Coordinates of C-alpha atoms in Angstrom, one line a residue:
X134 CA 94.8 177.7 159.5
X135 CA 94.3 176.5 163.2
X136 CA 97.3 175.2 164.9
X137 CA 96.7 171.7 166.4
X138 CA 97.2 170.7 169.7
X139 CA 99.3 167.6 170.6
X140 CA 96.7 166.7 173.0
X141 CA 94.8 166.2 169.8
X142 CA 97.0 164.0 167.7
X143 CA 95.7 160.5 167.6
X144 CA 97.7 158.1 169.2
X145 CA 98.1 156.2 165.8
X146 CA 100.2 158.9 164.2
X147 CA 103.0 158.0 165.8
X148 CA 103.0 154.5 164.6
X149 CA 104.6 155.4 161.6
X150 CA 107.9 156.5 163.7
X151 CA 107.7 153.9 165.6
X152 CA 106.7 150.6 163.3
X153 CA 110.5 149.9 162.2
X154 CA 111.7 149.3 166.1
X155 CA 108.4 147.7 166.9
X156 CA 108.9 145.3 164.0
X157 CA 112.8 144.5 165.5
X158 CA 111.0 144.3 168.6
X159 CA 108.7 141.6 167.5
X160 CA 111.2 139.8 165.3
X161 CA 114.1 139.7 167.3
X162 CA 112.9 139.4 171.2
X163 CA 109.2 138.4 170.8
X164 CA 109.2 135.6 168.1
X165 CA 112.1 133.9 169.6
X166 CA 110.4 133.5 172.8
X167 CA 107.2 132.2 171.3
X168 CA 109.8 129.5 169.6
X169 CA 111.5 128.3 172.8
X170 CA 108.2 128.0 174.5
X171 CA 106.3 126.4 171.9
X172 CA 109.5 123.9 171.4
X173 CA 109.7 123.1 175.4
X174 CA 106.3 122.1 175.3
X175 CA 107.4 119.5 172.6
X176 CA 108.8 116.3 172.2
X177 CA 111.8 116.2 169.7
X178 CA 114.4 113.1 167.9
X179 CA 117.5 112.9 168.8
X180 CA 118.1 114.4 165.6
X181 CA 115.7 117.3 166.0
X182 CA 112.8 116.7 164.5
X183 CA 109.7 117.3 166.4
X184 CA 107.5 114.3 167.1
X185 CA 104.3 116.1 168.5
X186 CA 103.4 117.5 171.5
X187 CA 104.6 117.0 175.2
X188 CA 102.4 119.1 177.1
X189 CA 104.1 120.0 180.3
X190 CA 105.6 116.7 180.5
X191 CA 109.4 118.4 179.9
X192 CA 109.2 120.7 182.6
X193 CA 107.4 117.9 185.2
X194 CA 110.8 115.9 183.9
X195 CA 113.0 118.7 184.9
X196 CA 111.4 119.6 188.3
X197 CA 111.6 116.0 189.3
X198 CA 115.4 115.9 188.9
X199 CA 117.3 115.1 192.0
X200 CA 120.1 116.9 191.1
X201 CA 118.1 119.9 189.9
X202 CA 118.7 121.8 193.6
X203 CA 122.8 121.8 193.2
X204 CA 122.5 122.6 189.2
X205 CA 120.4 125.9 190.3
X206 CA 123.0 126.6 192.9
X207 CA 126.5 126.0 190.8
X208 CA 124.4 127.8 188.4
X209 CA 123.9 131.0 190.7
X210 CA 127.5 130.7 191.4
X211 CA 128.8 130.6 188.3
X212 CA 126.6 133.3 187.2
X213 CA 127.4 135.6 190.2
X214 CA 131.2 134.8 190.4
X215 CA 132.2 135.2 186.6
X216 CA 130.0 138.6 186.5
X217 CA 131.8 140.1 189.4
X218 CA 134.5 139.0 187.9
X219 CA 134.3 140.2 184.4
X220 CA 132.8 143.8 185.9
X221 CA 136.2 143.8 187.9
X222 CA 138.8 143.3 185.7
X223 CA 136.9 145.3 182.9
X224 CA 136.5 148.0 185.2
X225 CA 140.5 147.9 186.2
X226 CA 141.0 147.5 182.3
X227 CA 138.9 150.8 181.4
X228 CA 140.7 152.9 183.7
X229 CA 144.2 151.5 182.8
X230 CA 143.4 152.5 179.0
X231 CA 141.8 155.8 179.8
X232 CA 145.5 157.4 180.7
X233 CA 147.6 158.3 177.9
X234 CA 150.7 156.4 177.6
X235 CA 152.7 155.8 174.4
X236 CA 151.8 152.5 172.8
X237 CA 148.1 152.7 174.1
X238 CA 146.8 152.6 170.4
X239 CA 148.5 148.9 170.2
X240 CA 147.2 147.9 173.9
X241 CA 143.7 148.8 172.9
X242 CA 143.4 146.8 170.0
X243 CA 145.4 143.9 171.3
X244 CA 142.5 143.6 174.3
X245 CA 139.3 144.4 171.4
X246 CA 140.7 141.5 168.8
X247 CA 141.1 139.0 170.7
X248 CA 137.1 139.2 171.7
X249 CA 136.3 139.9 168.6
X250 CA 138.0 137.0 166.6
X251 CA 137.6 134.4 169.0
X252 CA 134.3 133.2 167.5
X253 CA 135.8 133.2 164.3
X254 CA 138.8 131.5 165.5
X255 CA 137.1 128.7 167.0
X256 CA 134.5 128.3 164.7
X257 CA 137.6 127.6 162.0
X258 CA 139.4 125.3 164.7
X259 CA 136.4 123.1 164.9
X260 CA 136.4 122.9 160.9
X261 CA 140.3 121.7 161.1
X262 CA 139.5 119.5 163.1
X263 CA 137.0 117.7 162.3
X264 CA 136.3 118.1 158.4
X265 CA 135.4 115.1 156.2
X266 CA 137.8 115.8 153.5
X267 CA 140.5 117.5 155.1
X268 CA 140.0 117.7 158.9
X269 CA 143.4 116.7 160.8
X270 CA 141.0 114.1 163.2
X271 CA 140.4 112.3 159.7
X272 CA 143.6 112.2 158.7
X273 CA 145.7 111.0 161.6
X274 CA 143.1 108.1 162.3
X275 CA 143.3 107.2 159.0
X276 CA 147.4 107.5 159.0
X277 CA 146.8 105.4 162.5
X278 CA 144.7 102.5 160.2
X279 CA 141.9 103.0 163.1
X280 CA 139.5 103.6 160.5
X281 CA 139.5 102.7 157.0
X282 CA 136.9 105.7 156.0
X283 CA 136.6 109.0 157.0
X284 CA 134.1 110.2 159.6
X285 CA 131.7 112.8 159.1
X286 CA 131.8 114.3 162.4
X287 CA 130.6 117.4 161.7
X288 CA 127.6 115.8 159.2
X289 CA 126.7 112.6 161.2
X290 CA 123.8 113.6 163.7
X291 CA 125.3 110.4 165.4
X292 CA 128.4 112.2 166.1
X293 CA 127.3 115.9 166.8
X294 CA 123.5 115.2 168.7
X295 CA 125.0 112.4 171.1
X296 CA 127.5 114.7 172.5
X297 CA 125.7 117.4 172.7
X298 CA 123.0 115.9 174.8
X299 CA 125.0 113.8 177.1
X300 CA 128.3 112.9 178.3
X301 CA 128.4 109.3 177.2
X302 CA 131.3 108.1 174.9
X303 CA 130.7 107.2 171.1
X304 CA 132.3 104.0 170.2
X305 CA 134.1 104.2 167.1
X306 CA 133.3 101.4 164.7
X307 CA 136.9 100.3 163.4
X308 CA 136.8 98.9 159.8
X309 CA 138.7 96.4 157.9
X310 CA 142.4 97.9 158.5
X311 CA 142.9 99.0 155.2
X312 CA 144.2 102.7 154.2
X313 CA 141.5 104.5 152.1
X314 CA 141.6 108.1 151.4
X315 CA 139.3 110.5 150.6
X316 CA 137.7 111.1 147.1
X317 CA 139.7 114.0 146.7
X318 CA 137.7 117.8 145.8
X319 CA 137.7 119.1 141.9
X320 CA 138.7 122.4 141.2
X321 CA 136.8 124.2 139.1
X322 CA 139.5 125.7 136.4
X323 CA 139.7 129.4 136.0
X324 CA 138.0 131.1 132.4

């Protein structure tokens, strides 16, 4: 039997090897940047739902800003400034728990949880707060006879969209000062 060259395998023979990472490629860098550009060259609700097509019409918007100069600028400085940062104090951090000292096993891990549970953390916080049925928010405006329902901050697109767009203050509607609580959860009993 004749021994092949590698010169002579066609380049398609790798794509076997290669079609998993091409595939994560395409699925996690390439189809979210298709997304983001197909969605800034559309016009959406307040709510999110898209409404047709904008054209370049977004990006005109933007450029046309005044105050587009100083955003790029704190932007740069922000960027810049919290990099150098982080690099420094990571750097100082590395070399601190590269020596052996007793109790390093204890530093380590109380500088990875933190960053690791702080998503987690805050994500839960938000809930805690702001929950229909049992968020504290609820409660203590309730308690306060401010409202007479609950509010579903969290649900309402009213609530979550308006903030997140823009800096203007939601009016809460006050109802008839009355103390209602909330239909209260069923638990399912055990078999």
């Amino acid at each position: 039997m004749a021994e092949v060259s590698r010169r002579h395998v066609p380049a398609l023979a790798a794509l076997p090897w290669l079609g998993a990472g091409l595939l994560l490629i395409a699925g996690v860098v390439l189809y979210p940047v298709y997304e983001l550009i197909r969605a800034s060259l559309s016009r959406y609700s307040i709510t999110g739902l898209r409404l047709g097509d904008a054209g370049f019409d977004n990006y005109l918007r933007v450029l046309s800003q005044p105050a587009l100069g100083s955003v790029l600028a704190n932007t740069a400085i922000w960027v810049s400034g919290v990099t150098a940062l982080t690099v420094a104090i990571s750097l100082a951090l590395a070399q601190f728990l590269a020596k052996e000292f007793p109790g390093r096993r204890v530093v380590r891990w109380s500088v990875i949880v933190p960053w690791a549970a702080s998503l987690v953390i805050t994500g839960r916080l938000f809930t805690l707060i702001y929950d229909y049925y049992h968020g504290i928010l609820n409660r203590l405006l309730m308690d306060l006879h401010l409202t007479s329902r609950p509010i579903d901050f969290l649900g309402d697109d009213r609530w979550t969209m308006d903030d997140a767009l823009d800096d203007r203050r939601r009016r809460v509607r006050l109802g008839p000062v009355q103390h209602v609580r909330p239909p209260r959860r069923t638990q399912r009993h055990a078999r």
